[in-house]
mmCIF file of C-alpha atoms in Angstrom:
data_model
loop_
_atom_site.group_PDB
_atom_site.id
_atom_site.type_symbol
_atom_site.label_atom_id
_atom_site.label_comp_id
_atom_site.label_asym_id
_atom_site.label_seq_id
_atom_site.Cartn_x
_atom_site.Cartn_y
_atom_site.Cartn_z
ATOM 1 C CA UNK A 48 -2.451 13.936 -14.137
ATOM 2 C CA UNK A 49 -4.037 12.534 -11.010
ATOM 3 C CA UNK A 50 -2.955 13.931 -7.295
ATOM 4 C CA UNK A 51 -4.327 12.628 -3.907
ATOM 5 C CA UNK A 52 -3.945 14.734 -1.258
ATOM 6 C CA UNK A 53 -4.143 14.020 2.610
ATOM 7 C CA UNK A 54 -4.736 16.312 5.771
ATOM 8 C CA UNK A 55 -3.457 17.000 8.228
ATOM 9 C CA UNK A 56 0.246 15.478 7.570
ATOM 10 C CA UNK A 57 0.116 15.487 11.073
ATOM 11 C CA UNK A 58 -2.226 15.009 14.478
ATOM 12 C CA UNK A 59 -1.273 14.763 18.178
ATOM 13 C CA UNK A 60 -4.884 13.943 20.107
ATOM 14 C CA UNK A 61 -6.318 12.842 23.423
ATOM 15 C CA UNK A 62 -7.919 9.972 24.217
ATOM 16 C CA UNK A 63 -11.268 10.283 24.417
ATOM 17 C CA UNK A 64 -11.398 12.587 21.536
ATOM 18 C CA UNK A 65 -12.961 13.398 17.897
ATOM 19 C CA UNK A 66 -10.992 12.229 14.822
ATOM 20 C CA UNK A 67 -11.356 13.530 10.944
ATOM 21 C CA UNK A 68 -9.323 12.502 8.323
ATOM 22 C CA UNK A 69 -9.549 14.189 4.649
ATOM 23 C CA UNK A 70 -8.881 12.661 1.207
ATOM 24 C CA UNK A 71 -8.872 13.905 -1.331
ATOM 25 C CA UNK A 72 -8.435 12.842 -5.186
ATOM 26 C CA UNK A 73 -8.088 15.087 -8.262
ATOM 27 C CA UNK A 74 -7.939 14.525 -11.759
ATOM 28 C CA UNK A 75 -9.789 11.451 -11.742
ATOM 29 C CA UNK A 76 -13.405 10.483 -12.058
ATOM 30 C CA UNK A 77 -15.438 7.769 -9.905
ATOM 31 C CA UNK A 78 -12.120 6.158 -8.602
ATOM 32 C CA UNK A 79 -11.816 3.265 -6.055
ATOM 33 C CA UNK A 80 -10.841 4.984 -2.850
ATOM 34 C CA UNK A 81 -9.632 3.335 0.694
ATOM 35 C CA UNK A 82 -8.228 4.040 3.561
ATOM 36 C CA UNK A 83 -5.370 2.017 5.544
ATOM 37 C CA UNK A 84 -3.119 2.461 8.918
ATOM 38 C CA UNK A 85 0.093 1.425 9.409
ATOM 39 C CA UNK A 86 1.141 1.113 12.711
ATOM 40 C CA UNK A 87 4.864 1.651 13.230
ATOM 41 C CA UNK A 88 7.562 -0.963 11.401
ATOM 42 C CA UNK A 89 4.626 -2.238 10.523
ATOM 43 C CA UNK A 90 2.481 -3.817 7.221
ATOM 44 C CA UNK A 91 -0.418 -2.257 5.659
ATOM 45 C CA UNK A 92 -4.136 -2.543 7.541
ATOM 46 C CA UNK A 93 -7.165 -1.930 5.036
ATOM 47 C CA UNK A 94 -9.797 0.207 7.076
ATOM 48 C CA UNK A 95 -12.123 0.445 4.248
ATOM 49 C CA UNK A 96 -13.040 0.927 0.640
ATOM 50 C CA UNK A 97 -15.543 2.755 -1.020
ATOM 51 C CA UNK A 98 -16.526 1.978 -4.998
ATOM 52 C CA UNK A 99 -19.255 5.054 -5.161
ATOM 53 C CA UNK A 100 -20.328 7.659 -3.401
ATOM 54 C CA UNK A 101 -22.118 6.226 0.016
ATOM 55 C CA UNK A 102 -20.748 2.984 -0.426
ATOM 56 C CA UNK A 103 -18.106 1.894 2.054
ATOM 57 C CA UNK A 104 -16.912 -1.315 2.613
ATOM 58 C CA UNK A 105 -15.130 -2.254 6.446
ATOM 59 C CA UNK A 106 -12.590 -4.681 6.834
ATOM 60 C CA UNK A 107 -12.062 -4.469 10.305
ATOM 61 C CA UNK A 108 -14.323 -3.406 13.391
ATOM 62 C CA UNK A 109 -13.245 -0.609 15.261
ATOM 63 C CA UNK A 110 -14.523 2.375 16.823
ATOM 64 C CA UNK A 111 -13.622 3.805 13.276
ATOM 65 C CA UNK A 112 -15.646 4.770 10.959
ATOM 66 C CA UNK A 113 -15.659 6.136 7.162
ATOM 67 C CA UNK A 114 -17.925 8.536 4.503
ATOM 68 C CA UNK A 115 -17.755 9.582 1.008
ATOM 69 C CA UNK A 116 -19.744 12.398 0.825
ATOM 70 C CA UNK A 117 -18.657 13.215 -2.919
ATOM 71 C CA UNK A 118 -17.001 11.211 -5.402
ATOM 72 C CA UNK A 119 -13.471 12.436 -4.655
ATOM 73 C CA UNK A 120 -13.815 12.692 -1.227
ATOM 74 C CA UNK A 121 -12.772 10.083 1.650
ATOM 75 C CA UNK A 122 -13.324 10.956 5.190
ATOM 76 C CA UNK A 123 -12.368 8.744 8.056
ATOM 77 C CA UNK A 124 -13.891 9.407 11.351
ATOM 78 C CA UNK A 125 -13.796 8.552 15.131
ATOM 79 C CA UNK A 126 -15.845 9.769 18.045
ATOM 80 C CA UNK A 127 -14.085 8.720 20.322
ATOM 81 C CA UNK A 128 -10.059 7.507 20.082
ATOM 82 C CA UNK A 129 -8.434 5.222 21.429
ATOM 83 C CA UNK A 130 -4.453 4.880 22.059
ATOM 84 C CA UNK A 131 -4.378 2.090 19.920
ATOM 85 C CA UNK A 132 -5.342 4.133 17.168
ATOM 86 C CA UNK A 133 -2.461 5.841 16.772
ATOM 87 C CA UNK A 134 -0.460 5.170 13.111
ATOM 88 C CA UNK A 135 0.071 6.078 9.845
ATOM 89 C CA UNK A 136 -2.784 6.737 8.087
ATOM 90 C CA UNK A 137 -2.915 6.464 4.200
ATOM 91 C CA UNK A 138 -5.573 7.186 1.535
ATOM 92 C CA UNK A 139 -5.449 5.589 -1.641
ATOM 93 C CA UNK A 140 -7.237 5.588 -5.267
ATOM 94 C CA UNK A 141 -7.833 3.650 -7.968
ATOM 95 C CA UNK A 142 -8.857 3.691 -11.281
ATOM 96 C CA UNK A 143 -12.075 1.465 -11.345
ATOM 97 C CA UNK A 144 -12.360 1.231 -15.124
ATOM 98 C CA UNK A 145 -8.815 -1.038 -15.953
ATOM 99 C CA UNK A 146 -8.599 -4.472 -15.185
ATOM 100 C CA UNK A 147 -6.077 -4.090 -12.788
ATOM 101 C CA UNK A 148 -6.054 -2.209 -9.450
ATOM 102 C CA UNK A 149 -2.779 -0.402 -9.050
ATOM 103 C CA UNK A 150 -3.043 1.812 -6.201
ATOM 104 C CA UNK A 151 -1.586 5.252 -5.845
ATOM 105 C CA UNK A 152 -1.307 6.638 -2.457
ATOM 106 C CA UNK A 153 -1.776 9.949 -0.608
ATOM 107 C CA UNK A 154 1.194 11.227 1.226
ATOM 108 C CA UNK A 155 -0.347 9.937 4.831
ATOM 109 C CA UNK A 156 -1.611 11.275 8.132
ATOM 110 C CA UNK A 157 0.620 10.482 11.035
ATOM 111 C CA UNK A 158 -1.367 10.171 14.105
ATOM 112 C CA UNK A 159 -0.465 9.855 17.590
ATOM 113 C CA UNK A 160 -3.235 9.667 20.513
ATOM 114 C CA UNK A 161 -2.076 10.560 23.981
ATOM 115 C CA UNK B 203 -8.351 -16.578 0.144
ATOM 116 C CA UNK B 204 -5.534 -15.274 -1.298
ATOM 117 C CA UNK B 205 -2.317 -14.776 1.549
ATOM 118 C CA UNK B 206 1.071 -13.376 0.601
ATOM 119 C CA UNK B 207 4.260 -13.858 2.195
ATOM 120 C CA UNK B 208 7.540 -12.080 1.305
ATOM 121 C CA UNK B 209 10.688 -13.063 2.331
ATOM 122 C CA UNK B 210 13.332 -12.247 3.602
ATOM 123 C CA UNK B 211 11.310 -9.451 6.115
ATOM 124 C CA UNK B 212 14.620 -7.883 6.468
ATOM 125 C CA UNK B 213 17.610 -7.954 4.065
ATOM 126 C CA UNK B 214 21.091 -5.848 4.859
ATOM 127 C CA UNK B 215 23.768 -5.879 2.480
ATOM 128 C CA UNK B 216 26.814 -4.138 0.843
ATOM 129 C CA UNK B 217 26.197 -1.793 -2.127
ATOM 130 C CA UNK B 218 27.484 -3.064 -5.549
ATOM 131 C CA UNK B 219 25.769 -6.939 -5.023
ATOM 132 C CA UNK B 220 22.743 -8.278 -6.591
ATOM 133 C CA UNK B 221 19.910 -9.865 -4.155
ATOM 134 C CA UNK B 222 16.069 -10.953 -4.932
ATOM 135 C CA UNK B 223 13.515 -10.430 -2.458
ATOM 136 C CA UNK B 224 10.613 -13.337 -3.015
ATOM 137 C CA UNK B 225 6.968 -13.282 -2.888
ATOM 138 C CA UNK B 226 5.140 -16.325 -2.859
ATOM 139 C CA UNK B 227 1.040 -16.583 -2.945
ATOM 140 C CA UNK B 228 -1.151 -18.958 -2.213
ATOM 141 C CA UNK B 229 -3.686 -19.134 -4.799
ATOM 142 C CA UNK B 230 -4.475 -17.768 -8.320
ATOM 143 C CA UNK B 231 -3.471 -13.971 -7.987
ATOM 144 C CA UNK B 232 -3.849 -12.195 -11.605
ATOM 145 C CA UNK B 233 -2.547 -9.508 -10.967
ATOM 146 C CA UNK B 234 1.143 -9.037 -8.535
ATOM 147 C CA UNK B 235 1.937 -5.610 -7.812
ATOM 148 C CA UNK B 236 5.657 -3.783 -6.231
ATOM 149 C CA UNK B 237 5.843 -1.125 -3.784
ATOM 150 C CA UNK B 238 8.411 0.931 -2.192
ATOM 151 C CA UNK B 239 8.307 2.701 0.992
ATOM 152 C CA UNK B 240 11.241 4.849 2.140
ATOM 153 C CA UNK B 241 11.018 5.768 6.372
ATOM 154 C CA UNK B 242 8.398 7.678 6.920
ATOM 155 C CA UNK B 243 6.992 7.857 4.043
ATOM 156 C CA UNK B 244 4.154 6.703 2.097
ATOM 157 C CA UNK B 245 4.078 4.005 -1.014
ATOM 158 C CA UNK B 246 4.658 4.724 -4.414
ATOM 159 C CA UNK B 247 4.023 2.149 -7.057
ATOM 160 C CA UNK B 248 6.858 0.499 -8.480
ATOM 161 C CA UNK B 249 5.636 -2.311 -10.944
ATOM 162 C CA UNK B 250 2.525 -4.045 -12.129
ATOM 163 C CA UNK B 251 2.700 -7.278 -13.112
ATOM 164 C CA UNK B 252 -0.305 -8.973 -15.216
ATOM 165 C CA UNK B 253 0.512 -12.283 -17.091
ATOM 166 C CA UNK B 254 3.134 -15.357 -16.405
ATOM 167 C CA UNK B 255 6.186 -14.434 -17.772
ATOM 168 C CA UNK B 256 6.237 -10.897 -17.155
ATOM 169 C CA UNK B 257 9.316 -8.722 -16.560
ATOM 170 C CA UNK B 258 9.406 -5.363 -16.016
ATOM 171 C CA UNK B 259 12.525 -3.342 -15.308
ATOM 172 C CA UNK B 260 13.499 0.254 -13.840
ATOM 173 C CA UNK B 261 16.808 0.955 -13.699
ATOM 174 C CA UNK B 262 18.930 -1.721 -10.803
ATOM 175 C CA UNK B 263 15.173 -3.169 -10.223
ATOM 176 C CA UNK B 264 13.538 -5.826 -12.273
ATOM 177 C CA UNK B 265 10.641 -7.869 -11.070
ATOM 178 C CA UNK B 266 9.248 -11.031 -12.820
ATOM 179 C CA UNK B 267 5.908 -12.705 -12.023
ATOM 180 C CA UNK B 268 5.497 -16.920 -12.540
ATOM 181 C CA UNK B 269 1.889 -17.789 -12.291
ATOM 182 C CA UNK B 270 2.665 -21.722 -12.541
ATOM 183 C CA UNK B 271 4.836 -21.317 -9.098
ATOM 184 C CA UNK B 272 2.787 -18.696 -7.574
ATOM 185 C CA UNK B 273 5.998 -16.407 -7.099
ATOM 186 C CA UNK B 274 7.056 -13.048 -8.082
ATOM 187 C CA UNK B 275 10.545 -12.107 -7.590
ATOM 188 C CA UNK B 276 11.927 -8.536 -7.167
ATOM 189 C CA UNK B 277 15.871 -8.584 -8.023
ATOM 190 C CA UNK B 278 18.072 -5.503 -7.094
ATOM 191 C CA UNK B 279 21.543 -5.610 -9.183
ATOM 192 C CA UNK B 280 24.556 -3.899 -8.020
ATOM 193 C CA UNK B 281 22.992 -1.854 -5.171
ATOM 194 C CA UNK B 282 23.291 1.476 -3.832
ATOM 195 C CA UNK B 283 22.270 3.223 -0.906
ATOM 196 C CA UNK B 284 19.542 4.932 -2.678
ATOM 197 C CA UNK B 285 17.851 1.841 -3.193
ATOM 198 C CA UNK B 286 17.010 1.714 1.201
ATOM 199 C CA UNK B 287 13.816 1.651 1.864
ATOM 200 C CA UNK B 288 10.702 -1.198 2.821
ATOM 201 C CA UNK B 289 9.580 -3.102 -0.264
ATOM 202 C CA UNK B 290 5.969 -4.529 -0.471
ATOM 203 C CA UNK B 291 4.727 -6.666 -3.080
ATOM 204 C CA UNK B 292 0.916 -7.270 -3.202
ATOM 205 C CA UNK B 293 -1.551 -9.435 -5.242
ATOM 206 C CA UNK B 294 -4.980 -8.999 -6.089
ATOM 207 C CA UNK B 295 -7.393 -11.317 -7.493
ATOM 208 C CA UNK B 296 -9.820 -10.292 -10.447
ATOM 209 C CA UNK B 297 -13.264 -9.997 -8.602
ATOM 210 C CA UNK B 298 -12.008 -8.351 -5.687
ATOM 211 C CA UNK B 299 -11.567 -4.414 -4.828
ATOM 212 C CA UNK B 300 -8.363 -5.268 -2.526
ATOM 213 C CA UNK B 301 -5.044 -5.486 -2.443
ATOM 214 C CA UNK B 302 -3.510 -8.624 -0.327
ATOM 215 C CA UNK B 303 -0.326 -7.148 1.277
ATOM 216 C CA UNK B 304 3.011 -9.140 1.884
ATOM 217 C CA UNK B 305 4.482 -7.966 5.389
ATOM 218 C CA UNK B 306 7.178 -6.016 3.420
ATOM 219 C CA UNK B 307 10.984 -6.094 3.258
ATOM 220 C CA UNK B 308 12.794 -3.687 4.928
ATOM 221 C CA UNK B 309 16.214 -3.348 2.797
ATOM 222 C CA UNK B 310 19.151 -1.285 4.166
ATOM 223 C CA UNK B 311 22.188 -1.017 1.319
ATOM 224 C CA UNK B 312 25.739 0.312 3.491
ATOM 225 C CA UNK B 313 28.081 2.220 1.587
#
């Protein structure tokens, strides 16, 4: 069976400071990966998506930034944060071979920049 | 472009009645998918819906799609407190990578 896994589950930065986000997906090959915040009481933002390794797709701009350095592997990185970046952060797969995209998501990054 | 809009955003009521929560689209969607979210917590998939006339059910939760009126209905029969949490539906369209979020419903059963 397939698991996604996210880390930290948790993140207290400064301002002003470096951000990495891991994803990762097992039990899966070549799946649809993306990355969304949430801010609080909020709906769901789509960062980016990726459909193969190097190839990300951004849906907003922002001083954000994402990789995919292997095929299971979603990073999402900032050099420099930003209070409004603070959220819920959530990684999510798909399987790109059905005709239907049903996403299953990672259990989140909760992020908070002071 | 597709857009999605759920109503009611936010829905308290007693446990043991029935409610629907409704999600209309605004243009061909093939594909309308459930979610639930409990507090602080992330999503987990609840249905996928693919064709007019589909109905799926799990347990006090059924959700039926209607292609013709662009709406997808999630109905909650005699509810419990379990049953708390956010509820997003979400449609996709066929040559597109995304999901199109509704705003979610955020349903609180009391006891």
């Amino acid at each position: 069976s397939q698991t996604i896994h996210q880390w930290p589950a948790t993140l207290v930065q400064p301002v002003g400071s470096p951000l990495s986000l891991e994803c990762t997906v097992e039990g899966t090959s070549n799946p649809n990966l993306y990355w969304y915040r949430q801010a609080a009481g909020r709906g769901l933002q789509l960062l980016f998506y990726s459909v193969g390794i190097g190839q990300i797709s951004s849906e907003v701009p922002q001083n954000l930034s994402a990789s995919r350095p292997q095929d299971r592997q979603f990073i999402l990185s900032s050099k420099k944060l930003l209070l409004s970046d603070s959220g819920f952060y959530l990684c999510a797969w798909s399987d790109g071979t059905v005709a239907y995209n049903e996403q299953f998501f990672g259990p989140g990054t909760r992020l908070t920049v002071l | 472009e597709l857009k999605v809009e759920q109503n009611p955003l936010f829905l308290s009521m007693q446990e043991g009645k029935n409610y629907t929560i409704y999600c209309n689209y605004s243009t061909t969607s093939d594909r309308l998918y459930w979610y639930r979210q409990d507090p602080g917590k992330s999503l987990e998939s609840l249905f996928v819906l693919l064709s007019n006339g589909a109905v799926k059910q799990e347990g006090r939760l059924m959700a039926s799609l209607d292609t013709k009126a662009r709406l997808s209905t999630l109905h909650i029969t005699a509810a419990v407190h379990d049953l708390s949490a956010t509820y997003f539906c979400a449609g996709s369209m066929d040559s597109n990578y995304q999901l199109i979020w509704g705003a979610g419903t955020k349903l609180i059963i009391k006891p």
